[in-house]
Coordinates of C-alpha atoms in Angstrom, one line a residue:
M1 CA -0.1 -0.1 0.0
S2 CA 1.4 3.4 -1.0
S3 CA 2.1 6.1 1.8
A4 CA -0.5 8.4 0.2
A5 CA -3.3 5.8 0.4
A6 CA -2.4 4.8 3.9
E7 CA -2.5 8.5 5.0
L8 CA -6.0 8.8 3.4
L9 CA -7.4 5.9 5.1
R10 CA -6.0 7.1 8.3
R11 CA -7.5 10.6 8.1
S12 CA -10.9 9.6 6.6
A13 CA -11.4 6.4 9.0
P14 CA -14.2 5.3 6.5
T15 CA -17.3 3.6 7.6
R16 CA -19.0 0.6 5.8
R17 CA -21.6 3.0 4.4
T18 CA -18.8 5.4 3.1
I19 CA -17.0 2.5 1.5
D20 CA -20.2 1.4 -0.2
V21 CA -20.7 4.9 -1.6
A22 CA -17.1 5.1 -2.8
Q23 CA -17.2 1.9 -4.5
A24 CA -20.6 2.6 -6.2
E25 CA -18.9 5.8 -7.6
Q26 CA -16.0 3.9 -8.9
Q27 CA -18.3 1.5 -10.6
R28 CA -19.9 4.4 -12.3
M29 CA -16.7 5.8 -13.4
E30 CA -15.6 2.4 -14.7
R31 CA -18.9 1.9 -16.7
F32 CA -18.2 5.4 -18.1
A33 CA -14.7 4.5 -19.0
D34 CA -15.8 1.2 -20.6
S35 CA -18.4 3.0 -22.8
L36 CA -15.4 5.2 -24.2
Q37 CA -13.2 2.0 -24.4
V38 CA -10.5 3.6 -22.3
N39 CA -8.7 2.2 -19.3
P40 CA -10.0 3.3 -15.9
D41 CA -7.0 5.2 -15.0
T42 CA -6.3 8.9 -14.4
D43 CA -7.3 10.0 -18.0
A44 CA -10.6 8.2 -17.5
V45 CA -11.1 10.1 -14.2
L46 CA -10.6 13.4 -15.9
L47 CA -13.0 12.4 -18.7
Y48 CA -15.6 11.3 -16.0
L49 CA -15.3 14.4 -14.1
T50 CA -15.6 16.5 -17.2
H51 CA -18.7 14.5 -18.2
L52 CA -20.3 15.3 -14.7
A53 CA -19.6 18.9 -15.2
V54 CA -20.6 19.5 -18.8
D55 CA -23.2 16.8 -19.4
K56 CA -24.7 16.4 -15.9
H57 CA -24.1 20.2 -14.9
V58 CA -23.2 19.3 -11.3
T59 CA -21.8 21.9 -8.9
G60 CA -18.2 22.1 -7.8
A61 CA -19.2 20.6 -4.5
R62 CA -20.6 17.3 -6.2
L63 CA -17.5 17.2 -8.3
R64 CA -15.3 17.3 -5.2
E65 CA -17.3 14.7 -3.6
A66 CA -17.1 12.4 -6.3
L67 CA -13.2 12.8 -6.6
R68 CA -13.1 12.1 -2.8
H69 CA -15.1 8.9 -3.3
L70 CA -12.9 7.8 -6.2
D71 CA -9.7 8.6 -4.0
L72 CA -11.1 6.4 -1.2
A73 CA -11.9 3.5 -3.5
R74 CA -8.4 3.9 -4.9
A75 CA -6.8 3.9 -1.5
L76 CA -8.8 0.7 -0.3
Q77 CA -7.1 -1.0 -3.2
G78 CA -3.6 0.2 -1.9
E79 CA -3.1 2.5 -4.9
E80 CA -2.2 6.2 -5.1
P81 CA -5.3 8.5 -4.9
F82 CA -6.3 10.2 -8.1
S83 CA -6.1 13.6 -6.6
S84 CA -2.3 13.3 -6.0
H85 CA -1.8 13.3 -9.9
P86 CA -0.7 16.6 -11.3
H87 CA -3.2 16.5 -14.1
V88 CA -6.0 16.0 -11.6
K89 CA -4.7 18.9 -9.4
T90 CA -4.6 21.2 -12.5
F91 CA -8.4 20.0 -13.3
V92 CA -9.4 20.7 -9.8
H93 CA -7.9 24.2 -9.9
G94 CA -9.7 24.9 -13.1
M95 CA -12.9 23.7 -11.5
H96 CA -12.6 26.3 -8.7
Q97 CA -12.4 29.0 -11.4
A98 CA -15.4 27.7 -13.6
L99 CA -18.0 25.9 -11.4
P100 CA -20.1 27.1 -8.5
L101 CA -18.4 25.5 -5.5
G102 CA -21.5 25.4 -3.1
R103 CA -24.6 23.6 -3.6
S104 CA -26.7 25.8 -5.9
E105 CA -30.4 26.4 -5.2
P106 CA -32.9 25.3 -8.0
R107 CA -32.8 28.1 -10.9
T108 CA -36.0 29.9 -11.6
P109 CA -36.9 29.5 -15.4
I110 CA -37.1 32.4 -17.6
Y111 CA -40.1 31.9 -19.8
L112 CA -40.5 33.8 -23.1
E113 CA -42.7 36.4 -21.5
D114 CA -40.1 36.9 -18.8
L115 CA -37.4 37.3 -21.5
H116 CA -39.6 39.9 -23.1
A117 CA -40.0 41.8 -19.9
M118 CA -36.0 41.7 -19.5
L119 CA -35.5 43.0 -23.0
D120 CA -38.1 45.8 -22.3
A121 CA -36.2 46.7 -19.2
V122 CA -32.9 46.8 -21.0
D123 CA -34.5 49.3 -23.6
A124 CA -35.8 51.5 -20.8
D125 CA -32.6 51.5 -19.0
Q126 CA -31.8 55.0 -20.1
L127 CA -30.3 56.5 -17.0
Q128 CA -26.8 56.9 -18.4
Q129 CA -28.1 58.3 -21.6
R130 CA -30.2 60.8 -19.6
R131 CA -27.2 61.7 -17.4
D132 CA -25.0 62.4 -20.6
V133 CA -27.8 64.5 -22.2
A134 CA -28.1 66.6 -19.1
L135 CA -24.4 66.9 -18.8
L136 CA -24.2 68.2 -22.4
H137 CA -26.9 70.8 -21.8
V138 CA -25.6 72.1 -18.5
A139 CA -22.0 72.3 -19.6
N140 CA -23.1 74.2 -22.5
A141 CA -25.4 76.5 -20.6
T142 CA -23.2 77.3 -17.7
R143 CA -19.7 76.9 -19.3
L144 CA -18.4 75.7 -15.9
P145 CA -15.0 73.7 -16.2
M146 CA -15.3 69.9 -15.9
T147 CA -13.9 69.8 -12.4
A148 CA -17.0 71.8 -11.2
L149 CA -19.5 69.7 -13.0
A150 CA -17.7 66.5 -11.5
A151 CA -18.1 67.9 -8.1
L152 CA -21.8 68.9 -8.4
T153 CA -24.2 66.8 -6.1
W154 CA -27.9 66.8 -5.9
N155 CA -27.8 68.8 -2.7
D156 CA -26.5 71.7 -5.1
V157 CA -29.4 71.4 -7.5
R158 CA -32.9 73.0 -7.1
L159 CA -35.6 72.5 -9.7
R160 CA -38.3 75.1 -9.6
G161 CA -41.3 75.9 -11.7
V162 CA -39.5 78.8 -13.4
G163 CA -36.3 77.0 -13.9
L164 CA -33.2 75.6 -12.3
R165 CA -30.7 76.7 -9.8
L166 CA -27.2 75.3 -9.3
T167 CA -25.1 76.2 -6.2
I168 CA -21.4 76.2 -7.0
R169 CA -19.3 75.5 -3.9
R170 CA -15.6 76.3 -3.7
R171 CA -13.9 73.0 -3.7
P172 CA -10.2 72.1 -4.6
S173 CA -9.8 70.7 -8.0
H174 CA -8.0 67.6 -9.0
S175 CA -4.8 69.7 -9.7
G176 CA -5.0 71.0 -6.0
R177 CA -6.0 74.6 -7.2
P178 CA -9.5 75.9 -6.5
F179 CA -11.7 76.0 -9.5
G180 CA -13.9 79.1 -10.4
G181 CA -15.9 81.1 -8.0
E182 CA -18.9 80.0 -5.8
G183 CA -22.5 81.0 -5.6
P184 CA -25.8 80.2 -7.3
I185 CA -26.3 80.0 -11.1
Y186 CA -29.9 80.5 -12.4
L187 CA -31.1 78.8 -15.6
E188 CA -34.7 80.0 -16.3
T189 CA -37.0 77.5 -18.4
V190 CA -38.0 80.3 -20.9
D191 CA -34.2 80.8 -21.9
W192 CA -33.0 77.2 -21.4
P193 CA -36.1 74.8 -21.9
H194 CA -34.0 71.8 -23.0
T195 CA -31.5 72.1 -20.2
V196 CA -34.1 72.4 -17.5
A197 CA -36.2 69.5 -19.2
A198 CA -33.0 67.3 -19.2
M199 CA -32.3 67.8 -15.6
R200 CA -35.7 67.2 -14.7
A201 CA -35.8 63.9 -16.5
L202 CA -32.6 62.9 -14.9
R203 CA -33.9 63.7 -11.6
L204 CA -37.0 61.7 -12.0
A205 CA -34.9 58.7 -13.1
V206 CA -32.4 58.9 -10.2
G207 CA -34.9 59.3 -7.6
P208 CA -34.0 60.8 -4.0
S209 CA -30.3 61.1 -3.8
E210 CA -27.5 63.0 -2.5
D211 CA -24.8 61.7 -4.8
N212 CA -22.9 63.4 -7.5
V213 CA -25.3 64.5 -10.3
F214 CA -23.1 63.1 -13.1
T215 CA -21.6 60.1 -11.5
R216 CA -20.7 57.2 -13.7
G217 CA -20.4 54.6 -10.9
Q218 CA -19.5 54.8 -7.3
G219 CA -18.4 58.3 -6.0
P220 CA -17.6 61.4 -7.8
P221 CA -16.6 61.0 -11.6
H222 CA -13.3 62.1 -12.9
H223 CA -13.5 65.2 -15.0
G224 CA -11.8 63.5 -17.9
A225 CA -14.8 61.1 -18.1
L226 CA -17.1 63.9 -18.4
E227 CA -15.0 65.8 -20.9
G228 CA -15.0 62.7 -23.2
V229 CA -18.8 63.0 -23.2
V230 CA -19.1 66.5 -24.5
R231 CA -15.8 66.9 -26.3
V232 CA -17.3 65.7 -29.4
C233 CA -20.1 68.2 -29.3
L234 CA -18.7 71.3 -27.5
P235 CA -15.3 73.0 -27.9
V236 CA -13.6 72.0 -24.7
Q237 CA -10.2 70.3 -24.2
Q238 CA -8.5 69.5 -20.9
G239 CA -11.4 71.1 -19.0
C240 CA -11.0 74.5 -20.8
W241 CA -13.4 76.1 -23.2
H242 CA -12.4 77.4 -26.4
T243 CA -15.1 79.9 -26.5
S244 CA -17.1 81.6 -23.7
D245 CA -20.4 81.7 -25.7
P246 CA -22.8 78.9 -25.1
L247 CA -24.3 77.3 -28.4
P248 CA -28.1 77.7 -29.1
E249 CA -30.1 74.7 -27.7
D250 CA -31.6 73.9 -31.0
V251 CA -28.0 73.3 -32.4
L252 CA -27.3 70.9 -29.7
Q253 CA -30.4 68.8 -30.3
S254 CA -29.0 66.4 -32.9
D255 CA -26.0 65.8 -30.6
A256 CA -28.3 65.2 -27.6
D257 CA -30.4 62.8 -29.7
S258 CA -27.3 60.8 -30.6
L259 CA -26.5 60.4 -26.9
T260 CA -29.8 58.6 -26.3
L261 CA -28.9 55.7 -28.8
P262 CA -28.4 52.3 -27.0
R263 CA -25.1 51.9 -25.3
P264 CA -22.7 48.9 -26.0
R265 CA -23.6 47.3 -22.7
Q266 CA -27.4 47.3 -23.6
L267 CA -26.7 46.0 -27.0
R268 CA -24.5 43.1 -25.7
D269 CA -26.9 42.2 -22.9
K270 CA -29.9 42.0 -25.2
A271 CA -27.9 39.7 -27.6
L272 CA -26.6 37.7 -24.6
L273 CA -30.1 37.1 -23.3
M274 CA -31.7 36.4 -26.7
L275 CA -29.1 33.9 -27.9
G276 CA -29.0 32.3 -24.4
F277 CA -32.6 31.6 -24.8
A278 CA -33.2 31.1 -28.6
A279 CA -30.0 29.0 -29.1
C280 CA -30.5 27.3 -25.6
L281 CA -26.9 27.9 -24.6
D282 CA -25.4 26.8 -21.4
T283 CA -22.9 29.0 -19.6
H284 CA -19.8 27.2 -21.1
E285 CA -21.2 27.6 -24.5
A286 CA -21.9 31.2 -24.1
V287 CA -18.3 31.8 -22.8
Q288 CA -16.8 30.0 -25.6
L289 CA -18.9 31.5 -28.3
R290 CA -16.8 33.5 -30.9
Y291 CA -18.2 36.4 -32.8
S292 CA -17.6 34.6 -36.1
D293 CA -19.5 31.6 -34.8
V294 CA -22.8 33.5 -35.3
V295 CA -23.6 34.0 -39.0
A296 CA -26.6 35.9 -40.3
V297 CA -28.3 34.4 -43.5
D298 CA -31.5 35.2 -45.4
R299 CA -33.7 33.2 -43.1
G300 CA -32.0 33.8 -39.7
L301 CA -29.0 33.1 -37.8
V302 CA -26.7 29.9 -37.9
I303 CA -24.7 29.3 -34.8
T304 CA -21.9 27.0 -34.5
I305 CA -21.4 25.8 -31.0
R306 CA -18.2 24.0 -30.7
S307 CA -19.3 21.5 -28.2
R308 CA -22.1 20.3 -30.4
R309 CA -22.1 18.1 -33.4
L310 CA -24.5 20.2 -35.4
P311 CA -25.0 23.9 -35.7
V312 CA -28.1 25.7 -34.3
A313 CA -30.5 27.7 -36.3
V314 CA -32.5 30.8 -35.0
P315 CA -35.0 31.7 -37.6
R316 CA -36.3 35.1 -38.3
G317 CA -39.4 35.9 -36.2
G318 CA -41.5 39.0 -35.8
G319 CA -42.5 41.6 -33.3
R320 CA -40.6 44.0 -31.1
H321 CA -38.0 41.5 -30.1
E322 CA -36.9 39.9 -33.4
P323 CA -33.9 37.7 -32.5
V324 CA -32.0 38.4 -35.6
N325 CA -32.3 42.2 -35.3
I326 CA -31.2 42.0 -31.7
W327 CA -28.0 40.1 -32.9
Q328 CA -27.4 42.4 -35.8
Q329 CA -27.6 45.6 -33.8
W330 CA -24.9 44.2 -31.5
A331 CA -22.8 43.0 -34.6
A332 CA -23.2 46.4 -36.3
H333 CA -21.5 47.9 -33.2
L334 CA -18.7 45.4 -33.2
T335 CA -18.2 46.0 -37.1
R336 CA -17.8 49.7 -36.3
I337 CA -15.1 49.3 -33.8
N338 CA -13.3 46.7 -36.1
Y339 CA -13.7 43.8 -33.7
P340 CA -11.9 40.7 -34.4
P341 CA -14.0 37.8 -35.7
D342 CA -12.2 35.3 -33.6
A343 CA -12.7 37.3 -30.4
P344 CA -15.6 36.3 -27.8
A345 CA -19.0 37.1 -29.0
F346 CA -19.7 38.6 -25.5
P347 CA -16.8 40.6 -24.3
A348 CA -16.5 42.4 -21.0
I349 CA -17.3 46.0 -21.2
V350 CA -15.8 48.6 -19.0
S351 CA -17.6 51.9 -18.6
T352 CA -19.0 52.7 -21.9
G353 CA -16.8 50.6 -24.3
I354 CA -15.0 47.4 -25.0
R355 CA -11.4 48.1 -23.5
S356 CA -10.0 44.6 -24.2
L357 CA -10.8 41.3 -26.0
R358 CA -11.4 39.4 -22.6
G359 CA -14.6 37.6 -22.7
L360 CA -17.2 37.4 -19.8
Q361 CA -16.5 34.7 -17.2
V362 CA -19.2 32.1 -16.2
G363 CA -19.9 34.0 -12.9
H364 CA -20.6 37.3 -14.9
L365 CA -23.2 35.7 -17.1
S366 CA -25.3 34.9 -14.1
E367 CA -24.8 38.3 -12.5
I368 CA -26.0 40.0 -15.8
V369 CA -29.1 37.7 -16.0
Q370 CA -29.9 38.3 -12.3
G371 CA -29.3 42.0 -12.5
R372 CA -31.6 42.4 -15.6
A373 CA -34.4 40.1 -14.2
T374 CA -34.4 42.3 -10.9
R375 CA -34.7 45.5 -13.1
A376 CA -37.6 43.8 -14.9
G377 CA -39.5 43.2 -11.7
L378 CA -39.0 39.4 -11.7
S379 CA -38.6 37.6 -8.5
G380 CA -36.5 34.5 -7.9
G381 CA -33.0 33.1 -8.1
F382 CA -31.7 33.5 -11.7
S383 CA -28.6 32.4 -13.6
Y384 CA -27.7 32.2 -17.0
T385 CA -28.9 28.5 -17.1
S386 CA -32.4 29.9 -16.5
L387 CA -32.7 31.0 -20.0
R388 CA -31.9 27.5 -21.1
I389 CA -34.4 26.0 -18.7
G390 CA -37.0 28.6 -19.6
F391 CA -36.7 27.7 -23.4
I392 CA -37.3 24.1 -22.7
R393 CA -40.2 24.7 -20.3
T394 CA -41.8 27.3 -22.8
A395 CA -41.5 24.8 -25.7
A396 CA -42.7 22.0 -23.7
R397 CA -45.9 23.9 -22.6
T398 CA -46.6 24.8 -26.3
A399 CA -46.6 21.1 -27.3
V400 CA -43.2 21.3 -29.3
P401 CA -42.1 17.7 -30.0
D402 CA -39.3 16.5 -27.6
D403 CA -36.9 15.7 -30.3
L404 CA -37.0 19.2 -31.6
I405 CA -36.4 20.6 -28.2
A406 CA -33.7 18.2 -27.6
H407 CA -31.9 19.2 -31.0
Q408 CA -32.1 22.9 -30.2
A409 CA -30.8 22.3 -26.7
G410 CA -27.9 20.1 -27.9
M411 CA -29.2 17.1 -25.8
T412 CA -28.1 13.7 -26.8
T413 CA -31.1 12.0 -25.2
L414 CA -34.7 12.8 -24.5
Y415 CA -34.7 12.1 -20.7
G416 CA -33.8 15.7 -19.9
V417 CA -36.7 17.1 -22.0
A418 CA -39.1 14.6 -20.4
S419 CA -38.2 15.7 -16.9
H420 CA -38.7 19.4 -17.9
R421 CA -42.0 18.5 -19.6
Q422 CA -43.2 16.7 -16.4
R423 CA -42.2 19.6 -14.1
E424 CA -44.2 21.9 -16.5
L425 CA -47.2 19.6 -16.4
I426 CA -47.2 19.6 -12.6
I427 CA -47.6 23.3 -12.6
R428 CA -50.0 23.8 -15.5
D429 CA -52.2 20.7 -15.4
S430 CA -52.3 19.5 -11.7
V431 CA -55.1 17.3 -10.1
L432 CA -56.0 20.4 -8.0
R433 CA -56.4 22.7 -10.8
R434 CA -58.7 20.0 -12.5
I435 CA -61.0 19.7 -9.5
G436 CA -61.3 23.6 -9.3
L437 CA -59.3 24.3 -6.1

């Protein structure tokens, strides 16, 4: 018996029940190895654990438990535990990065109507656009330096029936020198209707707050970030104005309208939600999807998913949330910025743009889905898998044949579809519903 096996048996002090469970796990692994016609050694264990993670969608806790059982069965035979092998150690390290480690709660399905509500909420999420429009108008009307606008808080703003009052307080600038003077600035509605209206819309969207008016996250914004918003519309560089004369509001209106267009984050999130549902993607498929894997054809989208044998088709539909249009809006933005075809289809976005070719991680996908669901007023525990489950359940309740559902979801058997169909049946056609309770 190896020293590692003896140490494992000493530490675990296995009971009869524990030994039976470990041997049952070993038998499952050996049957799996036999189906692939490989020897039940370290490579077979890696394949088996990968099968549990990818095909069975187990949590990290379940995977660690399976490996402990296999180690115990191996130690009972007097051989080195699998977890002492370098390749297995590397696999376990990667597992900690990719899989939820704790036992996950059942995910709430996102049905088609829930998806539509989430997409509507993304379209309605115009807070940053309203903030930028208000910044453009206030910067033009007041000609205040960017440092002063960056320091402005809602305690310094008063909206009245006749207009707007801004109180400028003497504060140090980022360079250490005080900026400008101090005191109130009045902007009357009759002279500055668009400016006052933009600030009213922003105040309504923000709600009660004492934060910085033009914040772009937590805390006061950097004046350079604000300058980047207005520089393309107004003659300002390094926080200094090229002219002291404001432009007429009508001249700025086209620039203000351009600021209300959907932002990259909105376009990406809508495409991420729609493809996760329509193509029935799981988290690993979404992370591994490349921009060039999604091809628009006359009748819809053809998506090459590298873990599946056949591509997935998303046909053109109709209505407000047309899947192909949602993808093409995102693809048009990627084309404008010369995005590489082999880069991730869903990159990370910092602030208002793509700063690197780093794709989203598995955990980020679920954070996006949960956040968008919450803003849409949906209650429940959501993850990216909720889109996949919701597609299967939506298709099941509309009597789509099991084989078509399985093909769209990339399932190799019909057992999973039958399980989802049965759960949907319990909810929609229960005995209690039939008897009228």
